Amino acid sequence: MGPVLADLVRGHAAQRPDAPALSCGDVTVSFGELHARSSRAANALLGLGITRGDRVAVLDKNSPAFFEVAFGCSKVGAVVVGLNWRLAPPELAEVIRDARLGVLLVGAEHLGLVPADLGVPVVVLGAAYEQWLAVADDTDPAAPVSSEDVVLQLYSSGTTGRPKGAMITSANLALTARMAATAWRMGPDSVNLVASPLFHIGGAGYGLTTLSQGGHTVLVREAAAAVLLAEVQRHRVTHAFWVPAVVQSVLDAPDVEQADLSSLQLVGYGGAPMTEALLTRAIDRLGCGFLGVYGMTETSGTVLVLPAQDHDPGGPRAHLLRSVGRPLPWVEMSIRDPLTGEPAPDGAVGEIWVRSGQNMAGYWDQPAVTADTLVEDGWLRTGDAAHLDPEGFVFLHDRLKDMIISGGENVYPAEVENALAAHPAVADVAVIAIPHARWGETVKAVVVLRPGASLSLDEVVAFTRERLARYKCPTSLDIVDALPRNASGKVLKKDLRAAYRLAGAR
């Protein structure tokens, strides 16, 4: 039997109890304290009748309490469920109903999101949570649990229809330690800034990287650029993971030029496509290594990486800035024909399939949907379109469902977005399909302008025709103040398409 999640905190509490484990604001929790507090959480959950397999949800912005509860759940065999506080009340109620909770821990500012008919114990984080812990024993209950038991349940962002709760086991998460040491080059002296929300794999999963190495993890409640810059300087942060929208906000911050960011060793990016223009700008300004990562909730996080040495803006391998890298050593990857499931020809665009010990156990209580995603011989279908170059680097195109078919030709929005992002007037861009009487679909560009800039459709067409085939060029242009994004930084293209349909119906 392999290690369980709680073994992480047990080991470091025994070896380096006084070392800082988690910081958030002015609060720092050592590994010894994290072990004791998670044991108190475990015993408090037992006192509420929580047993092996029960779901324990956390609804709050980032704080050490999430990890205290997560390790506590592992100590009794329960499952921690991260809830998205950005959801509208009806959306959140649907997730809560799907999870069939045994208890809910909630930040006071989010109490208004909790359904009135919840029918399970509610613990309010803050003073009430501290009192709840204080009366519980800090002896590790060490319940008999298995590494194959589900310990974390996260709901895929941006889904439609019934929510899908990805079930992640301790065995899935055990590979995070290997990833931290090899891909991230983390160790016990690393200081890691976690900006993504902990209800997302880019928060909860990434947060376990430096924790697994006995290093110091710094949590921020919200990813505001001024806060991130301040925390990097305050804690001498060495590592961070920022989605492209956060990278751009940091680079655009008024005080970025005065900030001392010399402690940064490696900044990871992913969760959404990073344009070459933004990546080159970030490399130039931040002056540290960059690590491109690709993964998803269903793969328990990162499975492909583009190491720092493969970032070569302006050099002979500059084209690799468009790649999401190659598989980690313990990950198998294949590009498959999405219709037949057969391997795609060399260089052809197909669907990314992944096989590794990181693949989730399945979707909670949805065997049919699970069977569509976890297919024969342990492969997981990602739904993402990509191609391989001769060196084995993966070049992501888009979600298959976002592909545009114009006059029988496939157009991948990421390619058009990458071209448009190089225009000096463009601060942010998304590309979607719109109906066309002759071609079936054509390309619409939705653009956020840089301050004081202007842009016309004629300029867009002229600019893209210098870089792309004619059928890939936008035929219409919308200028907006901001693009809708989910918690992981991905543009919500379904919202853009819905807004276009609504506008077109007027």
XYZ file of C-alpha atoms in Angstrom:
506
model
C 0.000 0.000 0.000
C 1.363 3.429 -0.939
C 1.408 6.647 1.071
C -1.733 8.635 1.775
C -1.988 12.413 1.664
C -1.712 12.769 5.438
C 1.692 11.056 5.379
C 3.098 14.222 3.809
C 2.416 16.341 6.884
C 3.233 13.487 9.267
C 6.705 13.096 7.781
C 7.668 16.766 7.738
C 6.194 17.354 11.203
C 8.506 14.653 12.525
C 11.586 15.858 10.628
C 11.259 19.676 10.754
C 8.343 20.620 13.027
C 9.323 24.281 13.384
C 9.811 24.995 9.675
C 7.138 27.236 8.119
C 4.612 25.241 6.113
C 1.865 27.716 5.205
C 1.524 31.494 5.336
C -1.458 33.655 4.494
C -1.453 37.330 5.349
C 0.065 37.683 8.810
C -0.547 34.041 9.797
C 2.153 31.378 9.471
C 1.632 27.716 10.392
C 4.633 25.431 10.936
C 4.689 21.781 9.886
C 4.304 20.730 13.499
C 1.308 23.011 13.933
C -0.177 21.864 10.610
C 0.041 18.244 11.772
C -1.591 19.042 15.120
C -4.291 21.286 13.643
C -5.152 18.755 10.929
C -5.446 16.061 13.627
C -7.807 18.331 15.555
C -9.812 18.819 12.350
C -9.899 15.048 11.838
C -11.197 14.397 15.361
C -13.705 17.247 15.104
C -15.024 15.678 11.874
C -15.305 12.308 13.598
C -17.298 14.070 16.307
C -19.775 15.195 13.654
C -20.190 11.609 12.476
C -17.934 11.888 9.407
C -16.615 8.498 8.333
C -14.621 7.009 5.486
C -15.863 8.189 2.090
C -17.964 11.099 3.399
C -17.653 14.444 1.593
C -16.399 17.494 3.532
C -16.620 20.762 1.598
C -14.696 24.011 1.972
C -16.219 27.213 0.583
C -13.775 30.048 1.065
C -10.935 32.001 -0.468
C -7.420 30.651 -0.003
C -6.349 30.029 3.589
C -4.411 27.416 5.610
C -7.762 26.007 6.779
C -8.224 24.269 3.412
C -5.063 22.211 3.866
C -5.777 21.614 7.553
C -9.132 20.136 6.579
C -7.671 18.240 3.609
C -5.003 16.544 5.735
C -7.626 15.969 8.418
C -9.896 14.263 5.916
C -7.029 12.012 4.853
C -6.481 10.994 8.479
C -10.064 9.653 8.709
C -10.590 8.540 5.094
C -12.982 11.359 4.188
C -12.932 13.432 0.984
C -12.358 17.192 0.874
C -14.453 18.974 -1.758
C -13.323 22.383 -2.992
C -16.277 24.646 -3.751
C -16.084 27.557 -6.174
C -17.131 30.722 -4.342
C -17.309 32.556 -7.677
C -20.370 30.581 -8.776
C -23.850 32.079 -8.718
C -26.046 30.659 -5.916
C -28.056 28.347 -8.229
C -24.842 26.960 -9.764
C -23.261 26.386 -6.371
C -26.440 24.770 -5.034
C -26.288 22.274 -7.893
C -22.678 21.366 -7.064
C -23.533 20.991 -3.371
C -26.472 18.726 -4.181
C -24.279 16.634 -6.459
C -21.546 16.208 -3.813
C -23.965 14.963 -1.105
C -22.001 16.639 1.678
C -21.586 15.469 5.237
C -20.410 18.869 6.507
C -19.636 22.321 5.080
C -16.910 24.715 6.229
C -17.566 28.202 4.899
C -16.000 31.651 5.091
C -18.274 34.225 6.703
C -18.335 36.365 3.552
C -19.799 33.439 1.587
C -22.612 32.468 3.960
C -25.110 34.066 1.584
C -24.241 31.424 -1.024
C -25.185 28.491 1.222
C -28.581 26.946 0.386
C -31.112 27.439 3.181
C -32.129 23.784 3.051
C -28.580 22.387 3.219
C -29.436 19.982 6.048
C -25.846 19.258 7.187
C -23.600 20.811 9.862
C -22.018 24.139 8.890
C -18.803 25.430 10.471
C -18.002 29.094 9.844
C -14.314 29.695 9.277
C -12.691 32.188 11.598
C -13.450 32.345 15.321
C -16.050 29.548 15.204
C -13.638 27.285 13.318
C -10.866 27.989 15.850
C -13.222 27.096 18.706
C -14.288 23.931 16.839
C -10.624 22.905 16.592
C -9.724 23.917 20.134
C -12.096 21.468 21.802
C -10.893 18.543 19.659
C -8.003 16.222 20.512
C -4.762 16.794 18.586
C -3.907 13.075 18.580
C -3.647 11.706 15.040
C -6.613 9.313 14.649
C -4.654 7.391 11.984
C -7.737 5.641 10.642
C -7.068 2.729 8.290
C -7.128 4.262 4.802
C -5.730 3.283 1.429
C -3.714 5.223 -1.117
C -6.433 4.242 -3.597
C -9.105 6.009 -1.539
C -10.434 9.279 -2.962
C -9.146 12.195 -0.891
C -9.926 15.233 -3.079
C -12.962 16.039 -5.215
C -12.851 19.028 -7.536
C -15.475 20.148 -10.002
C -14.392 20.857 -13.555
C -14.690 24.541 -14.377
C -16.848 25.863 -17.176
C -18.963 22.743 -17.546
C -22.538 22.643 -18.784
C -25.303 20.384 -17.611
C -24.775 18.340 -14.449
C -21.596 19.254 -12.537
C -18.735 16.760 -12.839
C -16.798 16.026 -9.666
C -13.361 14.621 -10.507
C -12.302 12.108 -7.840
C -8.587 12.255 -7.038
C -6.866 9.664 -4.859
C -3.823 9.832 -2.593
C -2.033 7.654 -5.151
C -2.781 10.246 -7.852
C -1.369 13.041 -5.673
C 1.701 11.044 -4.594
C 3.339 11.857 -7.936
C 3.172 15.583 -7.075
C 6.285 15.189 -4.913
C 8.244 13.736 -7.825
C 6.980 16.515 -10.072
C 8.032 19.149 -7.539
C 11.562 17.804 -7.266
C 12.188 17.167 -10.974
C 10.140 19.604 -13.083
C 9.960 22.470 -10.576
C 13.372 21.918 -8.942
C 11.841 22.590 -5.531
C 13.370 21.657 -2.199
C 13.025 22.418 1.520
C 14.364 25.967 0.981
C 11.785 26.804 -1.702
C 9.162 29.465 -1.084
C 6.127 28.949 -3.270
C 3.434 31.529 -4.011
C -0.012 29.992 -4.620
C -2.328 32.478 -6.307
C -4.879 30.176 -7.957
C -7.986 29.308 -5.919
C -7.775 26.105 -3.903
C -11.035 24.820 -5.386
C -9.014 24.413 -8.589
C -6.276 21.850 -9.288
C -3.931 24.761 -10.094
C -4.379 25.817 -6.469
C -4.882 22.675 -4.389
C -2.669 20.407 -6.504
C 0.029 22.986 -7.135
C -0.066 23.944 -3.447
C 1.105 20.444 -2.573
C 4.333 20.776 -4.588
C 6.482 22.720 -2.127
C 4.593 21.274 0.841
C 5.718 17.834 -0.342
C 9.345 19.004 -0.226
C 9.096 20.526 3.247
C 9.271 24.065 1.844
C 7.260 27.183 2.605
C 3.961 27.798 0.782
C 2.513 31.318 0.683
C -1.219 31.592 -0.026
C -2.928 34.735 -1.282
C -6.650 35.274 -0.925
C -6.945 36.910 -4.338
C -4.533 37.207 -7.253
C -4.315 41.016 -7.349
C -1.065 42.124 -8.975
C -0.112 44.506 -6.155
C -0.584 41.736 -3.582
C 1.479 39.245 -5.598
C 4.348 41.697 -6.012
C 4.266 42.529 -2.298
C 4.278 38.870 -1.253
C 7.165 37.988 -3.573
C 9.245 40.673 -1.899
C 8.024 40.026 1.649
C 8.727 36.278 1.640
C 11.508 36.178 -0.982
C 9.366 33.875 -3.115
C 11.302 31.468 -5.351
C 8.465 29.754 -7.242
C 5.014 30.696 -8.497
C 2.340 29.500 -10.886
C 0.392 32.212 -12.676
C -2.219 31.854 -15.383
C -1.595 34.152 -18.398
C -4.194 36.706 -17.271
C -2.344 37.053 -13.955
C 1.037 37.306 -15.722
C -0.328 40.167 -17.787
C -1.768 41.942 -14.735
C 1.601 41.698 -12.974
C 3.467 43.090 -15.977
C 0.961 45.932 -16.289
C 1.073 46.835 -12.572
C 2.219 50.431 -11.971
C 4.894 49.399 -9.440
C 6.342 46.374 -11.273
C 9.423 48.316 -12.404
C 10.324 49.215 -8.816
C 9.625 45.750 -7.382
C 12.551 43.576 -6.240
C 11.770 40.241 -7.886
C 15.335 38.910 -7.728
C 14.335 35.965 -5.511
C 12.205 34.429 -8.267
C 13.757 31.291 -9.737
C 10.905 29.779 -11.728
C 7.448 30.956 -12.749
C 5.086 28.349 -14.129
C 2.300 29.283 -16.489
C -0.650 27.409 -17.962
C -4.371 26.934 -17.524
C -4.950 28.888 -20.730
C -2.878 29.625 -23.859
C 0.006 32.068 -23.362
C 0.750 34.136 -26.431
C 4.338 34.493 -27.609
C 4.163 38.260 -27.206
C 3.126 38.054 -23.552
C 5.580 35.265 -22.736
C 8.503 37.117 -24.309
C 7.597 40.248 -22.381
C 7.382 38.274 -19.120
C 10.751 36.588 -19.638
C 12.353 39.954 -20.331
C 10.839 41.740 -17.330
C 10.851 39.088 -14.594
C 14.307 37.783 -15.420
C 13.743 34.263 -14.081
C 13.145 30.848 -15.579
C 9.743 29.967 -16.976
C 8.049 26.566 -16.969
C 5.143 25.898 -19.315
C 2.710 23.353 -17.898
C -0.259 21.486 -19.313
C -2.699 19.419 -17.324
C -6.253 19.307 -16.092
C -8.297 18.428 -13.047
C -8.813 14.929 -14.410
C -5.040 14.330 -14.574
C -4.495 15.656 -11.033
C -2.565 18.550 -12.520
C 0.484 18.829 -14.756
C 1.362 16.056 -17.219
C 3.317 17.985 -19.886
C 6.049 20.565 -19.263
C 8.132 22.969 -21.324
C 11.311 23.436 -19.236
C 13.071 26.747 -18.796
C 15.906 25.744 -21.131
C 13.422 25.358 -23.993
C 12.354 29.001 -23.756
C 14.422 30.794 -26.392
C 12.735 34.040 -27.499
C 14.490 35.456 -30.544
C 16.687 32.371 -30.880
C 16.728 29.390 -33.238
C 14.216 27.494 -31.093
C 11.844 30.398 -30.513
C 9.011 28.392 -32.078
C 8.906 26.253 -28.912
C 7.316 29.171 -27.064
C 4.104 28.006 -28.751
C 4.493 24.490 -27.346
C 3.151 23.082 -24.076
C 6.178 20.803 -23.877
C 6.637 17.072 -23.571
C 5.271 14.458 -21.155
C 6.746 14.024 -17.710
C 8.829 10.818 -17.499
C 6.054 8.797 -15.859
C 3.340 9.986 -18.272
C 2.408 8.293 -21.549
C 0.812 10.499 -24.178
C -0.691 9.802 -27.592
C -2.295 11.973 -30.261
C -5.425 10.146 -31.441
C -8.056 10.584 -34.117
C -11.011 11.886 -32.065
C -13.521 9.860 -34.090
C -11.798 6.485 -34.353
C -9.465 6.573 -31.351
C -6.618 5.359 -33.583
C -3.200 7.068 -33.430
C -3.109 10.151 -35.663
C -0.555 10.309 -38.484
C 2.752 12.024 -37.708
C 2.270 15.776 -37.469
C -1.513 15.591 -37.791
C -3.869 17.314 -35.383
C -5.690 14.943 -33.056
C -6.892 14.566 -29.486
C -4.447 14.326 -26.587
C -4.780 11.026 -24.710
C -2.904 10.540 -21.435
C -2.064 7.468 -19.383
C -0.372 7.754 -15.992
C -0.796 7.172 -12.288
C -2.147 10.732 -12.077
C -5.363 9.935 -13.958
C -8.376 10.461 -11.726
C -10.453 7.596 -10.359
C -13.468 8.900 -12.266
C -16.352 11.336 -11.949
C -18.357 11.139 -8.747
C -21.508 9.067 -9.263
C -21.368 9.382 -13.073
C -20.216 6.031 -14.512
C -21.371 6.751 -18.074
C -19.518 10.071 -18.269
C -16.492 8.434 -16.659
C -16.530 5.706 -19.311
C -16.462 8.348 -22.058
C -13.347 9.946 -20.527
C -11.422 7.011 -19.046
C -11.299 4.566 -21.927
C -9.604 1.254 -22.622
C -6.214 0.339 -21.167
C -6.143 3.242 -18.716
C -6.141 6.085 -21.253
C -7.810 9.411 -20.457
C -9.290 11.491 -23.269
C -8.562 15.168 -22.641
C -10.794 16.722 -25.315
C -7.875 18.961 -26.340
C -6.602 19.132 -29.915
C -2.859 19.141 -30.570
C -0.077 17.934 -32.848
C 3.436 16.628 -32.237
C 6.567 17.928 -33.895
C 9.435 15.542 -34.851
C 11.111 16.111 -31.453
C 7.992 15.114 -29.562
C 6.963 18.611 -28.459
C 3.210 19.076 -28.151
C 1.560 22.079 -29.786
C -1.893 22.721 -28.418
C -4.566 23.946 -30.791
C -7.775 24.222 -28.779
C -10.537 22.317 -27.154
C -12.001 20.137 -29.898
C -15.403 21.686 -29.281
C -13.958 25.172 -29.927
C -12.525 24.294 -33.335
C -13.963 26.344 -36.218
C -14.792 24.628 -39.516
C -14.880 27.212 -42.280
C -15.535 26.000 -45.817
C -14.362 22.528 -44.819
C -11.080 23.819 -43.380
C -10.229 23.448 -39.676
C -9.362 26.693 -37.916
C -7.945 26.506 -34.393
C -8.716 29.704 -32.464
C -5.429 29.586 -30.515
C -3.465 30.039 -33.735
C -5.471 33.125 -34.715
C -5.311 34.492 -31.157
C -1.539 34.088 -31.105
C -1.231 36.058 -34.338
C -3.532 38.851 -33.182
C -1.847 39.148 -29.782
C 1.248 40.459 -31.552
C -0.675 43.539 -32.761
C 0.429 46.586 -30.727
C -3.169 47.677 -30.088
C -4.277 44.329 -28.646
C -4.180 43.731 -24.876
C -6.290 40.558 -24.876
C -8.075 38.525 -27.533
C -10.390 35.566 -28.022
C -11.589 33.999 -31.253
C -14.912 32.226 -31.741
C -16.972 30.850 -34.615
C -19.991 32.639 -36.014
C -22.444 31.223 -38.560
C -21.914 32.007 -42.240
C -24.382 31.281 -45.041
C -21.716 30.163 -47.518
C -18.821 28.837 -45.399
C -20.802 27.354 -42.512
C -18.669 29.189 -39.939
C -16.212 32.055 -40.015
C -13.880 33.649 -37.515
C -14.884 36.435 -35.118
C -12.218 38.239 -33.096
C -13.185 39.655 -29.697
C -10.511 42.106 -28.591
C -9.591 44.120 -25.510
C -7.571 47.174 -26.551
C -4.545 48.651 -24.855
C -5.219 52.048 -23.228
C -5.607 54.771 -25.835
C -5.451 52.352 -28.761
C -7.920 51.876 -31.602
C -8.443 49.047 -34.068
C -10.605 48.454 -37.123
C -11.648 45.250 -38.861
C -9.661 46.269 -41.937
C -6.523 46.573 -39.801
C -7.176 43.174 -38.229
C -7.641 41.530 -41.620
C -4.513 43.126 -43.062
C -2.446 42.176 -40.015
C -3.559 38.547 -39.900
C -3.298 37.994 -43.664
C 0.425 38.643 -43.353
C 0.637 35.756 -40.901
C -2.182 33.309 -41.624
C -4.056 31.675 -44.470
C -6.963 33.769 -45.717
C -9.630 31.375 -44.419
C -8.222 31.732 -40.876
C -8.514 35.512 -40.811
C -11.323 37.192 -38.859
C -14.348 38.347 -40.810
C -15.781 40.363 -37.929
C -14.477 42.209 -34.885
C -15.919 43.128 -31.514
C -14.160 45.479 -29.082
C -14.928 44.730 -25.413
C -13.743 45.997 -22.021
C -12.800 42.526 -20.715
C -13.061 38.866 -21.653
C -15.075 36.526 -19.431
C -12.793 34.039 -17.672
C -13.237 31.179 -15.242
C -11.213 30.521 -12.096
C -8.377 28.884 -14.011
C -7.979 31.863 -16.336
C -9.552 30.212 -19.364
C -11.717 32.442 -21.539
C -15.342 31.336 -21.315
C -15.962 31.026 -25.022
C -19.405 29.579 -24.447
C -20.311 32.898 -22.807
C -18.910 34.830 -25.762
C -20.859 32.654 -28.188
C -24.020 33.093 -26.112
C -23.533 36.884 -26.039
C -23.127 36.894 -29.823
C -26.306 34.849 -30.272
C -28.165 37.209 -27.954
C -26.881 40.280 -29.792
C -27.747 38.703 -33.128
C -31.305 38.028 -31.978
C -32.036 41.660 -31.190
